[in-house]
GROMACS .gro file of C-alpha atoms in nm:
model
  384
    1MET     CA    1   3.614   2.115   1.890
    2GLY     CA    2   3.420   2.317   1.711
    3ILE     CA    3   3.210   2.628   1.615
    4GLY     CA    4   2.937   2.714   1.927
    5GLY     CA    5   2.615   2.901   1.927
    6SER     CA    6   2.337   2.965   1.762
    7PHE     CA    7   2.277   2.980   1.430
    8PRO     CA    8   2.482   3.236   1.275
    9GLU     CA    9   2.220   3.513   1.160
   10PHE     CA   10   2.512   3.707   0.972
   11ILE     CA   11   2.420   3.402   0.692
   12LEU     CA   12   2.040   3.592   0.652
   13ASN     CA   13   2.245   3.835   0.476
   14CYS     CA   14   2.434   3.624   0.213
   15THR     CA   15   2.111   3.683  -0.042
   16LYS     CA   16   2.318   3.498  -0.309
   17LEU     CA   17   2.412   3.158  -0.113
   18LYS     CA   18   2.395   2.803  -0.301
   19HIS     CA   19   2.583   2.626  -0.078
   20LEU     CA   20   2.591   2.619   0.322
   21ASP     CA   21   2.747   2.311   0.553
   22LEU     CA   22   2.785   2.342   0.923
   23SER     CA   23   2.834   2.028   0.969
   24TRP     CA   24   3.041   1.879   1.322
   25ASN     CA   25   3.000   2.207   1.508
   26ARG     CA   26   2.861   2.286   1.822
   27PHE     CA   27   2.561   2.449   1.721
   28SER     CA   28   2.272   2.474   1.926
   29GLY     CA   29   1.945   2.605   1.933
   30PRO     CA   30   1.623   2.664   1.619
   31ILE     CA   31   1.725   2.636   1.263
   32LEU     CA   32   1.626   3.079   1.177
   33GLU     CA   33   1.244   3.060   0.973
   34LEU     CA   34   1.329   3.333   0.765
   35LEU     CA   35   1.658   3.096   0.604
   36PRO     CA   36   1.458   2.995   0.356
   37LYS     CA   37   1.318   3.390   0.240
   38THR     CA   38   1.687   3.494   0.318
   39ALA     CA   39   1.844   3.242   0.036
   40PRO     CA   40   1.627   3.118  -0.189
   41ASN     CA   41   1.876   2.981  -0.397
   42LEU     CA   42   2.056   2.719  -0.215
   43THR     CA   43   2.058   2.415  -0.345
   44TYR     CA   44   2.303   2.222  -0.091
   45LEU     CA   45   2.229   2.235   0.301
   46LYS     CA   46   2.449   2.038   0.553
   47LEU     CA   47   2.367   2.133   0.916
   48ARG     CA   48   2.479   1.751   1.056
   49ALA     CA   49   2.597   1.681   1.389
   50ASN     CA   50   2.549   2.002   1.555
   51ARG     CA   51   2.265   2.008   1.889
   52PHE     CA   52   2.044   2.185   1.687
   53SER     CA   53   1.688   2.105   1.847
   54GLY     CA   54   1.315   2.239   1.798
   55PRO     CA   55   1.065   2.125   1.493
   56ILE     CA   56   1.191   2.112   1.122
   57PRO     CA   57   1.057   2.461   0.957
   58CYS     CA   58   0.775   2.407   0.782
   59SER     CA   59   0.905   2.754   0.555
   60PHE     CA   60   1.154   2.479   0.376
   61ALA     CA   61   0.947   2.468   0.168
   62LYS     CA   62   1.038   2.732  -0.004
   63LEU     CA   63   1.345   2.634  -0.076
   64SER     CA   64   1.216   2.541  -0.411
   65LYS     CA   65   1.550   2.492  -0.585
   66LEU     CA   66   1.706   2.300  -0.289
   67GLU     CA   67   1.915   1.910  -0.444
   68THR     CA   68   2.042   1.824  -0.109
   69LEU     CA   69   1.910   1.793   0.255
   70LEU     CA   70   2.148   1.649   0.523
   71ILE     CA   71   2.055   1.742   0.885
   72SER     CA   72   2.088   1.416   1.051
   73ILE     CA   73   2.253   1.360   1.389
   74ASN     CA   74   2.018   1.635   1.581
   75ASN     CA   75   1.744   1.717   1.802
   76PHE     CA   76   1.503   1.755   1.605
   77THR     CA   77   1.105   1.702   1.715
   78GLY     CA   78   0.849   1.676   1.597
   79ASP     CA   79   0.681   1.569   1.324
   80ILE     CA   80   0.815   1.515   0.991
   81PRO     CA   81   0.660   1.822   0.803
   82VAL     CA   82   0.379   1.729   0.551
   83GLU     CA   83   0.506   2.042   0.356
   84VAL     CA   84   0.897   1.861   0.316
   85GLY     CA   85   0.691   1.657   0.040
   86THR     CA   86   0.691   1.957  -0.193
   87MET     CA   87   1.070   1.979  -0.239
   88PHE     CA   88   1.037   1.829  -0.551
   89ALA     CA   89   1.423   1.936  -0.633
   90LEU     CA   90   1.517   1.729  -0.391
   91SER     CA   91   1.775   1.411  -0.452
   92THR     CA   92   1.951   1.379  -0.070
   93LEU     CA   93   1.706   1.392   0.215
   94ASP     CA   94   1.889   1.272   0.524
   95LEU     CA   95   1.652   1.291   0.860
   96GLY     CA   96   1.811   1.073   1.072
   97ASN     CA   97   1.957   1.036   1.388
   98ASN     CA   98   1.680   1.296   1.545
   99THR     CA   99   1.394   1.277   1.753
  100LEU     CA  100   1.134   1.311   1.514
  101SER     CA  101   0.808   1.140   1.605
  102GLY     CA  102   0.441   1.067   1.454
  103PRO     CA  103   0.389   0.919   1.078
  104ILE     CA  104   0.578   0.922   0.752
  105PRO     CA  105   0.415   1.135   0.533
  106GLU     CA  106   0.248   1.040   0.234
  107ARG     CA  107   0.283   1.372   0.025
  108ILE     CA  108   0.709   1.232   0.120
  109CYS     CA  109   0.637   0.977  -0.193
  110SER     CA  110   0.616   1.239  -0.425
  111LEU     CA  111   0.996   1.336  -0.422
  112THR     CA  112   1.038   1.145  -0.771
  113LYS     CA  113   1.465   1.272  -0.779
  114VAL     CA  114   1.532   1.139  -0.465
  115TRP     CA  115   1.775   0.891  -0.456
  116TRP     CA  116   1.880   0.904  -0.056
  117PHE     CA  117   1.587   0.872   0.160
  118ASN     CA  118   1.706   0.837   0.586
  119LEU     CA  119   1.464   0.832   0.803
  120ALA     CA  120   1.646   0.601   1.035
  121ALA     CA  121   1.706   0.661   1.429
  122ASN     CA  122   1.420   0.852   1.514
  123LYS     CA  123   1.073   0.762   1.705
  124LEU     CA  124   0.837   0.780   1.405
  125THR     CA  125   0.488   0.573   1.432
  126GLY     CA  126   0.241   0.424   1.179
  127LYS     CA  127   0.289   0.248   0.848
  128ILE     CA  128   0.566   0.288   0.618
  129PRO     CA  129   0.326   0.415   0.344
  130SER     CA  130   0.298   0.181  -0.033
  131CYS     CA  131   0.306   0.523  -0.205
  132ILE     CA  132   0.656   0.539  -0.144
  133SER     CA  133   0.737   0.279  -0.464
  134ASN     CA  134   0.633   0.654  -0.629
  135MET     CA  135   0.968   0.696  -0.548
  136THR     CA  136   1.180   0.481  -0.847
  137GLU     CA  137   1.501   0.659  -0.815
  138LEU     CA  138   1.548   0.536  -0.430
  139LEU     CA  139   1.910   0.362  -0.423
  140ARG     CA  140   1.951   0.392  -0.012
  141LEU     CA  141   1.647   0.353   0.157
  142GLU     CA  142   1.762   0.337   0.585
  143LEU     CA  143   1.414   0.331   0.814
  144TRP     CA  144   1.569   0.182   1.099
  145ASN     CA  145   1.579   0.202   1.417
  146ASN     CA  146   1.236   0.305   1.458
  147LYS     CA  147   0.851   0.212   1.562
  148LEU     CA  148   0.679   0.150   1.273
  149GLU     CA  149   0.434  -0.151   1.242
  150GLY     CA  150   0.226  -0.309   1.042
  151GLU     CA  151   0.400  -0.484   0.695
  152LEU     CA  152   0.635  -0.410   0.546
  153PRO     CA  153   0.440  -0.252   0.146
  154ALA     CA  154   0.481  -0.503  -0.117
  155ALA     CA  155   0.525  -0.181  -0.285
  156ILE     CA  156   0.922  -0.182  -0.210
  157SER     CA  157   0.948  -0.449  -0.437
  158GLN     CA  158   0.892  -0.222  -0.784
  159LEU     CA  159   1.155  -0.001  -0.707
  160PRO     CA  160   1.346  -0.120  -0.957
  161ASN     CA  161   1.707   0.137  -0.821
  162LEU     CA  162   1.708   0.017  -0.493
  163MET     CA  163   2.045  -0.127  -0.330
  164TYR     CA  164   2.035  -0.069   0.042
  165HIS     CA  165   1.773  -0.158   0.210
  166SER     CA  166   1.704  -0.120   0.620
  167VAL     CA  167   1.459  -0.107   0.784
  168GLY     CA  168   1.610  -0.272   1.073
  169THR     CA  169   1.440  -0.246   1.466
  170ASN     CA  170   1.096  -0.163   1.421
  171ARG     CA  171   0.773  -0.353   1.543
  172LEU     CA  172   0.713  -0.472   1.192
  173THR     CA  173   0.504  -0.866   1.091
  174GLY     CA  174   0.401  -1.061   0.833
  175ALA     CA  175   0.549  -1.196   0.586
  176VAL     CA  176   0.862  -1.078   0.355
  177PRO     CA  177   0.760  -0.937   0.016
  178LYS     CA  178   0.800  -1.229  -0.244
  179ASN     CA  179   0.921  -1.029  -0.519
  180LEU     CA  180   1.196  -0.839  -0.287
  181GLY     CA  181   1.523  -0.894  -0.501
  182GLN     CA  182   1.334  -0.958  -0.747
  183MET     CA  183   1.388  -0.716  -1.029
  184GLN     CA  184   1.621  -0.551  -0.814
  185PRO     CA  185   1.995  -0.448  -0.727
  186LEU     CA  186   2.053  -0.511  -0.398
  187LEU     CA  187   2.356  -0.523  -0.185
  188ILE     CA  188   2.224  -0.534   0.169
  189VAL     CA  189   1.893  -0.552   0.293
  190ASP     CA  190   1.825  -0.562   0.650
  191LEU     CA  191   1.500  -0.683   0.797
  192SER     CA  192   1.685  -0.747   1.155
  193ASN     CA  193   1.489  -0.664   1.486
  194ASN     CA  194   1.117  -0.733   1.391
  195ASN     CA  195   0.888  -1.026   1.414
  196PHE     CA  196   0.876  -1.140   1.021
  197SER     CA  197   0.740  -1.496   0.964
  198GLY     CA  198   0.693  -1.720   0.680
  199GLU     CA  199   1.010  -1.783   0.436
  200LEU     CA  200   1.282  -1.513   0.247
  201PRO     CA  201   1.125  -1.482  -0.068
  202PRO     CA  202   1.341  -1.695  -0.322
  203ASP     CA  203   1.446  -1.461  -0.561
  204LEU     CA  204   1.624  -1.226  -0.341
  205CYS     CA  205   1.901  -1.325  -0.423
  206SER     CA  206   1.777  -1.363  -0.825
  207GLY     CA  207   2.071  -1.079  -0.898
  208SER     CA  208   2.317  -1.221  -0.777
  209GLN     CA  209   2.500  -0.921  -0.579
  210LEU     CA  210   2.363  -0.959  -0.286
  211GLN     CA  211   2.672  -0.926  -0.003
  212GLN     CA  212   2.501  -0.834   0.305
  213LEU     CA  213   2.214  -0.962   0.439
  214VAL     CA  214   2.082  -0.909   0.796
  215VAL     CA  215   1.749  -1.074   0.922
  216LYS     CA  216   1.864  -1.191   1.312
  217ASN     CA  217   1.612  -1.206   1.575
  218ASN     CA  218   1.259  -1.197   1.340
  219SER     CA  219   1.023  -1.527   1.314
  220LEU     CA  220   1.196  -1.621   0.991
  221SER     CA  221   1.168  -2.015   0.876
  222GLY     CA  222   1.190  -2.245   0.585
  223MET     CA  223   1.537  -2.256   0.429
  224PHE     CA  224   1.791  -2.012   0.354
  225PRO     CA  225   1.806  -1.925  -0.007
  226PRO     CA  226   2.096  -1.905  -0.197
  227CYS     CA  227   2.321  -1.606  -0.227
  228PRO     CA  228   2.612  -1.684  -0.422
  229ASN     CA  229   2.770  -1.366  -0.384
  230LEU     CA  230   2.679  -1.308   0.016
  231THR     CA  231   2.980  -1.212   0.229
  232TYR     CA  232   2.807  -1.129   0.549
  233ALA     CA  233   2.482  -1.316   0.651
  234TRP     CA  234   2.347  -1.221   1.024
  235ILE     CA  235   2.033  -1.502   1.048
  236GLY     CA  236   2.048  -1.586   1.422
  237GLN     CA  237   1.747  -1.671   1.644
  238ASN     CA  238   1.484  -1.751   1.374
  239HIS     CA  239   1.314  -2.074   1.279
  240PHE     CA  240   1.543  -2.155   1.028
  241SER     CA  241   1.612  -2.526   0.884
  242GLY     CA  242   1.781  -2.751   0.646
  243ASP     CA  243   2.182  -2.936   0.584
  244ILE     CA  244   2.467  -2.657   0.710
  245ALA     CA  245   2.699  -2.838   0.475
  246GLN     CA  246   2.475  -2.755   0.163
  247VAL     CA  247   2.436  -2.346   0.328
  248LEU     CA  248   2.822  -2.340   0.399
  249ARG     CA  249   2.926  -2.535  -0.015
  250ILE     CA  250   2.705  -2.295  -0.162
  251HIS     CA  251   2.800  -1.933   0.002
  252THR     CA  252   3.201  -1.985  -0.079
  253THR     CA  253   3.280  -1.600  -0.048
  254LEU     CA  254   3.191  -1.578   0.316
  255ARG     CA  255   3.376  -1.400   0.552
  256GLY     CA  256   3.131  -1.361   0.844
  257LEU     CA  257   2.832  -1.574   0.933
  258ASP     CA  258   2.534  -1.581   1.269
  259ALA     CA  259   2.369  -1.889   1.247
  260SER     CA  260   2.272  -1.909   1.533
  261ARG     CA  261   1.948  -2.027   1.699
  262ASN     CA  262   1.856  -2.169   1.447
  263GLN     CA  263   1.721  -2.528   1.328
  264PHE     CA  264   2.005  -2.629   1.134
  265THR     CA  265   2.113  -3.004   1.125
  266GLY     CA  266   2.359  -3.200   0.879
  267MET     CA  267   2.721  -3.235   0.972
  268LEU     CA  268   3.048  -2.996   0.885
  269PRO     CA  269   3.157  -3.036   0.598
  270GLN     CA  270   3.541  -3.074   0.497
  271GLU     CA  271   3.464  -2.792   0.220
  272PHE     CA  272   3.403  -2.589   0.516
  273CYS     CA  273   3.790  -2.519   0.537
  274GLN     CA  274   3.750  -2.387   0.230
  275LEU     CA  275   3.611  -2.081   0.321
  276VAL     CA  276   3.923  -1.940   0.284
  277PHE     CA  277   3.773  -1.543   0.400
  278LEU     CA  278   3.632  -1.627   0.661
  279LYS     CA  279   3.618  -1.421   0.946
  280PHE     CA  280   3.359  -1.499   1.209
  281LEU     CA  281   3.141  -1.785   1.239
  282ASP     CA  282   2.862  -1.844   1.563
  283LEU     CA  283   2.643  -2.152   1.402
  284SER     CA  284   2.592  -2.238   1.817
  285SER     CA  285   2.281  -2.389   1.933
  286ASN     CA  286   2.132  -2.593   1.590
  287GLN     CA  287   2.142  -2.936   1.611
  288ILE     CA  288   2.468  -2.975   1.408
  289TYR     CA  289   2.663  -3.336   1.500
  290GLY     CA  290   2.980  -3.486   1.363
  291ASP     CA  291   3.336  -3.504   1.422
  292LEU     CA  292   3.475  -3.114   1.377
  293PRO     CA  293   3.684  -3.096   1.048
  294THR     CA  294   4.037  -3.211   1.044
  295CYS     CA  295   4.117  -2.874   0.877
  296TRP     CA  296   3.930  -2.650   1.101
  297SER     CA  297   4.222  -2.465   1.226
  298ASN     CA  298   4.346  -2.423   0.851
  299LEU     CA  299   4.171  -2.110   0.820
  300GLN     CA  300   4.375  -1.861   0.850
  301GLU     CA  301   4.166  -1.555   0.874
  302LEU     CA  302   3.869  -1.657   1.105
  303VAL     CA  303   3.956  -1.475   1.445
  304PHE     CA  304   3.585  -1.525   1.634
  305LEU     CA  305   3.438  -1.942   1.599
  306ASP     CA  306   3.107  -2.043   1.831
  307LEU     CA  307   2.984  -2.386   1.774
  308SER     CA  308   2.873  -2.426   2.059
  309SER     CA  309   2.522  -2.621   2.201
  310ASN     CA  310   2.525  -2.831   1.938
  311ALA     CA  311   2.570  -3.247   1.909
  312PHE     CA  312   2.945  -3.196   1.774
  313SER     CA  313   3.203  -3.485   1.885
  314GLY     CA  314   3.500  -3.663   1.887
  315ASN     CA  315   3.809  -3.538   1.968
  316VAL     CA  316   3.900  -3.154   1.863
  317PRO     CA  317   4.141  -3.236   1.591
  318THR     CA  318   4.534  -3.184   1.619
  319SER     CA  319   4.628  -2.836   1.373
  320THR     CA  320   4.866  -2.868   1.065
  321SER     CA  321   4.868  -2.506   1.058
  322THR     CA  322   5.122  -2.272   1.293
  323THR     CA  323   4.901  -1.953   1.190
  324CYS     CA  324   4.604  -1.897   1.394
  325GLN     CA  325   4.399  -1.586   1.466
  326LEU     CA  326   4.121  -1.696   1.711
  327THR     CA  327   4.019  -1.440   1.970
  328SER     CA  328   3.748  -1.590   2.095
  329LEU     CA  329   3.673  -1.976   2.079
  330HIS     CA  330   3.351  -2.113   2.203
  331LEU     CA  331   3.313  -2.483   2.212
  332ALA     CA  332   3.073  -2.543   2.504
  333ASN     CA  333   2.755  -2.790   2.536
  334ASN     CA  334   2.917  -3.053   2.278
  335SER     CA  335   2.989  -3.413   2.332
  336LEU     CA  336   3.328  -3.352   2.211
  337THR     CA  337   3.612  -3.607   2.407
  338GLY     CA  338   3.990  -3.650   2.466
  339GLY     CA  339   4.205  -3.437   2.622
  340PHE     CA  340   4.311  -2.999   2.605
  341PRO     CA  341   4.320  -2.888   2.255
  342SER     CA  342   4.700  -2.932   2.165
  343ALA     CA  343   4.564  -2.665   1.816
  344LEU     CA  344   4.566  -2.436   2.080
  345ARG     CA  345   4.871  -2.358   2.133
  346TYR     CA  346   4.920  -2.144   1.808
  347CYS     CA  347   4.691  -1.932   1.872
  348MET     CA  348   4.890  -1.667   2.052
  349ASN     CA  349   4.590  -1.396   2.040
  350LEU     CA  350   4.318  -1.594   2.201
  351THR     CA  351   4.129  -1.445   2.495
  352MET     CA  352   3.873  -1.624   2.580
  353VAL     CA  353   3.829  -2.050   2.555
  354ASP     CA  354   3.529  -2.231   2.616
  355LEU     CA  355   3.534  -2.556   2.659
  356GLN     CA  356   3.259  -2.636   2.956
  357ASP     CA  357   3.004  -2.923   2.927
  358ASN     CA  358   3.247  -3.190   2.724
  359ARG     CA  359   3.356  -3.453   2.798
  360LEU     CA  360   3.721  -3.376   2.811
  361SER     CA  361   3.946  -3.551   2.983
  362GLY     CA  362   4.325  -3.539   3.116
  363GLU     CA  363   4.552  -3.271   3.195
  364ILE     CA  364   4.604  -2.873   3.106
  365PRO     CA  365   4.910  -2.823   2.961
  366SER     CA  366   5.137  -2.640   3.165
  367THR     CA  367   5.253  -2.435   2.898
  368ILE     CA  368   4.998  -2.287   2.823
  369TRP     CA  369   4.991  -1.973   3.001
  370GLU     CA  370   5.311  -1.895   2.724
  371SER     CA  371   5.121  -2.023   2.436
  372MET     CA  372   4.857  -1.810   2.453
  373PRO     CA  373   4.989  -1.511   2.665
  374SER     CA  374   4.635  -1.254   2.579
  375LEU     CA  375   4.393  -1.534   2.756
  376GLN     CA  376   4.157  -1.340   2.972
  377PHE     CA  377   3.886  -1.598   2.983
  378LEU     CA  378   3.914  -1.981   3.051
  379GLN     CA  379   3.604  -2.235   3.073
  380LEU     CA  380   3.627  -2.562   3.178
  381TYR     CA  381   3.343  -2.696   3.413
  382SER     CA  382   3.176  -3.025   3.352
  383TYR     CA  383   2.905  -3.154   3.442
  384VAL     CA  384   3.021  -3.525   3.416
   0.00000   0.00000   0.00000
């Protein structure tokens, strides 16, 4: 349940306090303006996941020794105080998941010791200041889910230690900086739900460390750059093109790929079945054709498969494996022929099967409910 009430005033008597953590409680109301005056030696202040409200006190700037400020997941409102930019001892600044508004003050760029900078899930507006390149210790930059606009500053490519870069769900436009990733140890990049256009930087994965790439729902185009150690990629709802076989051959460590609603062409290669770690794959609404690989059902980790709205033809291959973890299968709107896929009898966990708008024929096996006891959704509708 946690402790509730207003900010505990007895703390004002703890003049030698250095470490204060009130996280994950139900404290509410404003933070006391007098805190910096009565606890000038604070180095660690953590108030995450409460119900604190009101503006962030400008008096925080007087906490000259504060190294960690974590006040996310509250109800703080108003602008980010410009005075925060004078807290030069800070190494961690987490203001995420509040209702802060206004622009990101450029003075924050003076916090050159900060390695984790989180302003995510607020209502911030304006542009990302290009002076952010001064924050050279940044490892983790989180600006997602705001109302930021304009272009992504090319200066972000100058942050030498950046590993986690998330600006998803904003109103950003223009091209992705061409040098992003060139000299950076990027592990996770999230540019999703914006209006970026043009091609992804050719050196985005030059460090061979990128593991997760999220760029869905933009207007990106061109070829998808090779990222040999990529494990998860959400690149759907863009204009990427090229041979899907090449994409799958290069990215052999994939566990999840959403490449839906793009312009990929070609056939699924037999190497597709060597993606032994693959858990979900969505290639729907592309221009992929040909037969389904005969070994598709041998991917024993695969849980979700969507190949709908392409140009696949031929029969759904029979299975050579009795192990199937699929819970959701979507093959709708293709030109598949033959009878009801016999391979599905081994997929005991299936809850959804969508085979509509194909050229299937014959009878539905009478044992379908025995072989798929978890089935909740079966779509076989066809215009043919």
